[in-house]
Short mmCIF file of C-alpha atoms in Angstrom, two decimals:
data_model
loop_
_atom_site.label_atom_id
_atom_site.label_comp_id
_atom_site.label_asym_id
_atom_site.label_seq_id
_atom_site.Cartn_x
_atom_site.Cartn_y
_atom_site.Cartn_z
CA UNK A 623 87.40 126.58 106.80
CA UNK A 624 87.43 130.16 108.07
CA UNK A 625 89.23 133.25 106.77
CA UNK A 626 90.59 133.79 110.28
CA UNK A 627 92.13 130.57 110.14
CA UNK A 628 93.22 131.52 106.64
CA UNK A 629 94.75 134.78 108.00
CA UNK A 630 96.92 132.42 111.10
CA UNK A 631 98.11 130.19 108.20
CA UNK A 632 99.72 132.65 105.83
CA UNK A 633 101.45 134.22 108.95
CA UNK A 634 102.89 131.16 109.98
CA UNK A 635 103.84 130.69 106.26
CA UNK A 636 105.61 133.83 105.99
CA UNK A 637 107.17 134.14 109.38
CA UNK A 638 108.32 130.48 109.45
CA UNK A 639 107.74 130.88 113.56
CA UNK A 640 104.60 129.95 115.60
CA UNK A 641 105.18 132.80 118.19
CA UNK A 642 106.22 135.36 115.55
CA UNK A 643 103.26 134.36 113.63
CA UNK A 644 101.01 135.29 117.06
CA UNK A 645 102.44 138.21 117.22
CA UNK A 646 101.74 139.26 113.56
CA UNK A 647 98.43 138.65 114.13
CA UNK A 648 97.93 139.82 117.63
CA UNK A 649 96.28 136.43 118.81
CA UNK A 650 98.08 134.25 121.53
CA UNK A 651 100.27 131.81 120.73
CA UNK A 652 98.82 128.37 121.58
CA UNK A 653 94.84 129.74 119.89
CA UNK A 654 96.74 130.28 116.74
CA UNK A 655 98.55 126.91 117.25
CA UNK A 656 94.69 125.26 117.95
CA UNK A 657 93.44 127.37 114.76
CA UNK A 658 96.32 125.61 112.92
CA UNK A 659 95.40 122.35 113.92
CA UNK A 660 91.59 122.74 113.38
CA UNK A 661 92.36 123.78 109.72
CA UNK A 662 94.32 120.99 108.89
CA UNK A 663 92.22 118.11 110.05
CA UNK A 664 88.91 120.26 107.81
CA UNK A 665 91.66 119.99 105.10
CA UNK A 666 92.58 116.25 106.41
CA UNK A 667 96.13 117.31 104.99
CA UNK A 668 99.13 118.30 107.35
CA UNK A 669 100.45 122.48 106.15
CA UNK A 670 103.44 122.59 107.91
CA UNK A 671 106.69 120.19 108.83
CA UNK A 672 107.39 120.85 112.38
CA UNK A 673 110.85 120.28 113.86
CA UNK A 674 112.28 122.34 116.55
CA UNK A 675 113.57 125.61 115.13
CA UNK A 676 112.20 125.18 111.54
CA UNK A 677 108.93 125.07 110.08
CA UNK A 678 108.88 124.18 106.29
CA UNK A 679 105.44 124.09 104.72
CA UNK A 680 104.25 120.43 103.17
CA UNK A 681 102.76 120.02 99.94
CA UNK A 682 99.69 120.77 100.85
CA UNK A 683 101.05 123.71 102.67
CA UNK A 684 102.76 124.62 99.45
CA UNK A 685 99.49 124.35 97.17
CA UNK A 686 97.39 126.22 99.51
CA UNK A 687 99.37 129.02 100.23
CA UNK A 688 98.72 131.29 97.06
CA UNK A 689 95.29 130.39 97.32
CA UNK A 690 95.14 131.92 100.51
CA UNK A 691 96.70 134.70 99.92
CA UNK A 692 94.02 135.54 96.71
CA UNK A 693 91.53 134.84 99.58
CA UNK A 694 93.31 137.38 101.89
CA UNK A 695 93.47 139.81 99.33
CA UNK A 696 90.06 139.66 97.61
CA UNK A 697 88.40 140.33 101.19
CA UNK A 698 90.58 143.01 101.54
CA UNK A 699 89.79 144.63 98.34
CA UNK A 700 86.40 144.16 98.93
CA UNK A 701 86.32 145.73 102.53
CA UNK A 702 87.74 148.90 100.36
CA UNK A 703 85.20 149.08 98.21
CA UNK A 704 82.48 148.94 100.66
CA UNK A 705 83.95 151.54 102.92
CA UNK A 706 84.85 153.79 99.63
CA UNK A 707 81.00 153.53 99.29
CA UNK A 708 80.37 154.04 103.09
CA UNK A 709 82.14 157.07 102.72
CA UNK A 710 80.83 157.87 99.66
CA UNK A 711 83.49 157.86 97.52
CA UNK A 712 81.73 155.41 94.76
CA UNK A 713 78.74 154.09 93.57
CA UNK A 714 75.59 155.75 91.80
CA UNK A 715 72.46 157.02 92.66
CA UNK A 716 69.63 156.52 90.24
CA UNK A 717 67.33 159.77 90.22
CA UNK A 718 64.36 160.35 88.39
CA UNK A 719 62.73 163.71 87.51
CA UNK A 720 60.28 165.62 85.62
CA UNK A 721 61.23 166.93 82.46
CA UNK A 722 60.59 170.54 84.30
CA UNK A 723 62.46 169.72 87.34
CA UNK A 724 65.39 168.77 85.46
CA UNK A 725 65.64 171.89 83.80
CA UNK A 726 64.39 174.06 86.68
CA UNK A 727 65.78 172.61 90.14
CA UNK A 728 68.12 169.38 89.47
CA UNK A 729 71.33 171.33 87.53
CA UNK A 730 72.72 173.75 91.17
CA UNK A 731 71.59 170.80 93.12
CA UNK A 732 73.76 168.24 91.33
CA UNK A 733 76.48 170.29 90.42
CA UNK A 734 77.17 170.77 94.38
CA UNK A 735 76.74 166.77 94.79
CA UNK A 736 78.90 165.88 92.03
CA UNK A 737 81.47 168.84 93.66
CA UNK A 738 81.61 166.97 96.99
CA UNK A 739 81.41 163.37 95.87
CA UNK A 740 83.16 163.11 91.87
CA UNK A 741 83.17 159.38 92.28
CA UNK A 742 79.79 159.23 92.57
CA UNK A 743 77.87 158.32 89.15
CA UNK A 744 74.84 159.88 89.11
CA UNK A 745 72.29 158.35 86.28
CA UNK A 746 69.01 160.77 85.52
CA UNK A 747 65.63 159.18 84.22
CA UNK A 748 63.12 161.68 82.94
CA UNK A 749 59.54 161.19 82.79
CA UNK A 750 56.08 162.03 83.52
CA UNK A 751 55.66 161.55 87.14
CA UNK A 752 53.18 158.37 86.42
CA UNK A 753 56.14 156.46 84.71
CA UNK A 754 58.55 157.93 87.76
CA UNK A 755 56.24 156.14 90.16
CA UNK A 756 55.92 152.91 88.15
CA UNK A 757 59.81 152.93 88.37
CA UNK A 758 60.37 153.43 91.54
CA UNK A 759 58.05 150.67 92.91
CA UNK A 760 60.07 148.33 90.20
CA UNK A 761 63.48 149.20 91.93
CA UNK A 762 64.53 150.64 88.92
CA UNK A 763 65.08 154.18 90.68
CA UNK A 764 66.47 155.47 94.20
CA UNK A 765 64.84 158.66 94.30
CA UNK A 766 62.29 160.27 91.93
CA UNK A 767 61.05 164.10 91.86
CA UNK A 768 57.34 163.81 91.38
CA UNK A 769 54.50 166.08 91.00
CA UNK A 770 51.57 166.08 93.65
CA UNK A 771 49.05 164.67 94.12
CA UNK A 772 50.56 161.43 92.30
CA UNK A 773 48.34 160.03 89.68
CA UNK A 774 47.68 156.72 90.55
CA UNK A 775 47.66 155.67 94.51
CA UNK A 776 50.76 154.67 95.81
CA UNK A 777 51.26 152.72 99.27
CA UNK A 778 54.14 151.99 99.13
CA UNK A 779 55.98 155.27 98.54
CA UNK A 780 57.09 157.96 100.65
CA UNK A 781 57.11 161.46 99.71
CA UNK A 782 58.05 164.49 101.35
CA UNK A 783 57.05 167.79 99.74
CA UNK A 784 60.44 169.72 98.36
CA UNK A 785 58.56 173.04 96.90
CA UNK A 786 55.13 174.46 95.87
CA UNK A 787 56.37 176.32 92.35
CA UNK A 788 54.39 179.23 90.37
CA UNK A 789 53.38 178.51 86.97
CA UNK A 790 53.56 181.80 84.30
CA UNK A 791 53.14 182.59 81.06
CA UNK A 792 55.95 182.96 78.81
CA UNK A 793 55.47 184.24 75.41
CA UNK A 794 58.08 185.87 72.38
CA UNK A 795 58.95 189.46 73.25
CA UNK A 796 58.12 190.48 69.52
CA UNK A 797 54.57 188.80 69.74
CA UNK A 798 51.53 190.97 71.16
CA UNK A 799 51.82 190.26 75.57
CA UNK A 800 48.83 188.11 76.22
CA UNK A 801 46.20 188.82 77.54
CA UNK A 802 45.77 191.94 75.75
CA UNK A 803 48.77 193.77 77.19
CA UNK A 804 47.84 193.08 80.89
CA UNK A 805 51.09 192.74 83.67
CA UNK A 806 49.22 189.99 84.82
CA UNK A 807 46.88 187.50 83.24
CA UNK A 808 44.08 185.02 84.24
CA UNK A 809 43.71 181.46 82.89
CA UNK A 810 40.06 182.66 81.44
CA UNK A 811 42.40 185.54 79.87
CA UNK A 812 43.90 182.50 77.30
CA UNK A 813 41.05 181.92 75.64
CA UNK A 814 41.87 182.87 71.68
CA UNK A 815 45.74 182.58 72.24
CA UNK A 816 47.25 179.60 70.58
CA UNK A 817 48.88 177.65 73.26
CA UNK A 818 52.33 175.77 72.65
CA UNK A 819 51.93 172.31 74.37
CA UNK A 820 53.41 169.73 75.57
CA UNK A 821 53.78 166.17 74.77
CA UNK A 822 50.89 163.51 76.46
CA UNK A 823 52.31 162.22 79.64
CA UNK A 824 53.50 165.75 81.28
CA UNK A 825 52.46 167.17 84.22
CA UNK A 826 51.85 170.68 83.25
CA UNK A 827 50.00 169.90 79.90
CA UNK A 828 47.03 167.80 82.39
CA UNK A 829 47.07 171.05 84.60
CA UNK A 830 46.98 173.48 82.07
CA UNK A 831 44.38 171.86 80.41
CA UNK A 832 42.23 171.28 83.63
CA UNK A 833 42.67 175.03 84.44
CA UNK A 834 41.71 175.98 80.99
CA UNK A 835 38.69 173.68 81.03
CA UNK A 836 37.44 174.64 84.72
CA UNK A 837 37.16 178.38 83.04
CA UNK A 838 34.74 176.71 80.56
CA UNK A 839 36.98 176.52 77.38
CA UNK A 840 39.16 174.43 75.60
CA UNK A 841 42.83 175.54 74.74
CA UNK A 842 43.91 176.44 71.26
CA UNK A 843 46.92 174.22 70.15
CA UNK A 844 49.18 175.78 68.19
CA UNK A 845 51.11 172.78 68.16
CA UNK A 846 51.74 169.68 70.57
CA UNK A 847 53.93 167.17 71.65
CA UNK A 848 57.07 168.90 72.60
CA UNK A 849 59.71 168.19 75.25
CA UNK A 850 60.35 170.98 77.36
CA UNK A 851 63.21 172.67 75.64
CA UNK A 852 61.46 172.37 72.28
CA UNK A 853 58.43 174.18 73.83
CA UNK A 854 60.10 177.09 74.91
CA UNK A 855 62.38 177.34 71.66
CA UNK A 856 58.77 177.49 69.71
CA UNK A 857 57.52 180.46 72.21
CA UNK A 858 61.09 182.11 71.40
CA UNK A 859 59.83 181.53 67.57
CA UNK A 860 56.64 183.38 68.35
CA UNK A 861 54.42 179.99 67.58
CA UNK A 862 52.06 180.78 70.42
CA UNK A 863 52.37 181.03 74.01
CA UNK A 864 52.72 178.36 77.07
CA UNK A 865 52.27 177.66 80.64
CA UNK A 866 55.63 176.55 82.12
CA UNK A 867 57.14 176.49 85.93
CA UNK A 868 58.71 179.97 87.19
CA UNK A 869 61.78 178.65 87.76
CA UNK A 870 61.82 177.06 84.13
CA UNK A 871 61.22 180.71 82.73
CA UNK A 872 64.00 182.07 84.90
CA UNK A 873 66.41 179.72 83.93
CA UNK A 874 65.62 180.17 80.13
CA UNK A 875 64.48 183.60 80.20
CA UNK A 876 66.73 184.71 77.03
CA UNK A 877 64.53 185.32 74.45
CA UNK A 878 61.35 185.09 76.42
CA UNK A 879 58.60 187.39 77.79
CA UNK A 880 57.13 186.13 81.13
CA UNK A 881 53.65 186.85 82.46
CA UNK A 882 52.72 186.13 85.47
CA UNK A 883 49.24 184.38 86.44
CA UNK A 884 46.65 187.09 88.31
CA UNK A 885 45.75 185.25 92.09
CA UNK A 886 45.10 182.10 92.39
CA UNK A 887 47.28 181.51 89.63
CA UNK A 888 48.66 177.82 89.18
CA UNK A 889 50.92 176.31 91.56
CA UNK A 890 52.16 172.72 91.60
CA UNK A 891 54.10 170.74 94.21
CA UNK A 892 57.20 168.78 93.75
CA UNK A 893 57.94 166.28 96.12
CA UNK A 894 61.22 164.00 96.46
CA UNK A 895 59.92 160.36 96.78
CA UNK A 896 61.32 156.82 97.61
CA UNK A 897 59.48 153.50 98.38
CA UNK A 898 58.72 152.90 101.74
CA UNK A 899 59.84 149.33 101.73
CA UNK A 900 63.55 149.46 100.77
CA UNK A 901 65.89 152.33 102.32
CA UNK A 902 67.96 154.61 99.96
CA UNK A 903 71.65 153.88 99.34
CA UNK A 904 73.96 155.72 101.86
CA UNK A 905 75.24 158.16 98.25
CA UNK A 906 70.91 158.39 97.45
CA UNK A 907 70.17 159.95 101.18
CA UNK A 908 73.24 162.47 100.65
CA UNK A 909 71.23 163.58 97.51
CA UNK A 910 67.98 163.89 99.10
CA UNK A 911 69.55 165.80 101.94
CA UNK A 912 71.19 168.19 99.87
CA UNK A 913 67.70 168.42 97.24
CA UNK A 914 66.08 168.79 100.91
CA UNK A 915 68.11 171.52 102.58
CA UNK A 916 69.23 173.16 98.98
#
């Protein structure tokens, strides 16, 4: 059975008339008649009573008709859907981010997305970018926003570098500025100021730490195992100071003093990345073209 044959039957059905029929569906008159014919012997079951002038459906006809038509209909339903999503109109994209990033970068980026396309669900995972890779190579996420160099290997991803980000210090306005009142600061220069850090699993607390420990100390918790937003309310608080991306500080600035790092400094890259296996859904390239060109 074939839904073109399907199509030629309910148009005979409704028209009552072979060559009106055709016409309906722009096919000629004697293939549609052949289609007819072909359908009935699958079916082994006559559809129609032909006599000249009138065409009356059988009993068969008669049962197969609103099944046809829910056939008809669902296709047609489900052509919308898929061009709705073509034209991206619907569906989701499934984005994850570091805790940073989301804070930082993601909010312009998806309020213009979500602007242009409102039927488009967007669902945000944060993470450490080790459990944003693991993700994405489970098909669990479209797109992730990752920090380079990755921490494990990973073949099968693609990533294309989005920014390389300044890292500062940000402190409470009514503590003493660290590094004993310098505009700018070294890493060496935290050595004796209690440090506000993050939770195990972020990207910044392994680089701060490295960069502490290259200048031959160890950093002086003041406390541990925040998320980002907790960590800069207990700077606000005057618990101690951290090491947080500039575009973090900017964002949150109220209530914060920001240093930033003498050269080198600290710099980390984000990068947008997908695996290299399986393409992006049509709405999960619009966001990396927008993240891309924002």
């Amino acid at each position: 059975m074939q839904f073109q044959q399907l199509q030629y039957f309910v148009a005979v059905a409704e028209t009552r008339h072979f060559t009106r029929a055709a016409d309906l569906v722009h096919v000629a008159q004697p293939s549609l008649s052949q289609q007819i014919k072909a359908l009935e012997r699958e079916l082994g079951a006559d559809l129609f009573l032909r006599a000249r002038g009138n065409i009356t459906l059988t009993d068969a006809g008669e049962a197969l008709l609103p099944l046809a038509r829910r056939i008809l209909a669902d296709a047609d339903t489900a052509r919308h859907e898929v061009q709705e999503l073509a034209q991206l109109r619907s569906g989701r994209v499934r984005l994850g981010a570091t805790p940073s990033v989301c804070t930082g970068l993601l909010p312009d980026v998806l309020r213009a997305f979500h602007d242009r396309y409102p039927g488009i669900r967007l669902l945000i995972e944060e993470g450490g970018s080790h459990d944003l890779v693991r993700e994405l190579a489970r098909g669990a996420l479209d797109l992730a926003l990752v920090v380079l160099p990755l921490p494990t290997p990973a073949p099968a991803l693609t990533t294309v570098e989005l920014l390389r980000e300044d890292l500062v210090v940000v402190s409470s306005p009514d503590a003493p500025r660290p590094g004993q009142g310098k505009r700018t600061v070294r890493i060496s220069d935290l050595e004796g100021e209690r440090l506000v850090m993050f939770r195990h699993g972020y990207d910044l607390r392994e680089l701060t730490v490295a960069a502490c420990r290259a200048e031959g100390f160890e950093p002086d918790f003041a406390m541990e195992g925040g998320e980002m937003d907790a960590v800069l309310g207990f700077v606000r608080a005057g618990l101690g100071v951290a090491v947080v991306p500039r575009m973090v500080a900017a964002k949150s600035g109220r209530g914060l003093r920001v240093t930033p790092l003498a050269r080198p400094g600290l710099h980390r890259t984000i990068a947008l990345a997908h695996r290299s296996d399986v393409a992006p859904p049509r709405a999960a390239r619009e966001l990396q073209r927008m993240l891309l060109e924002r």
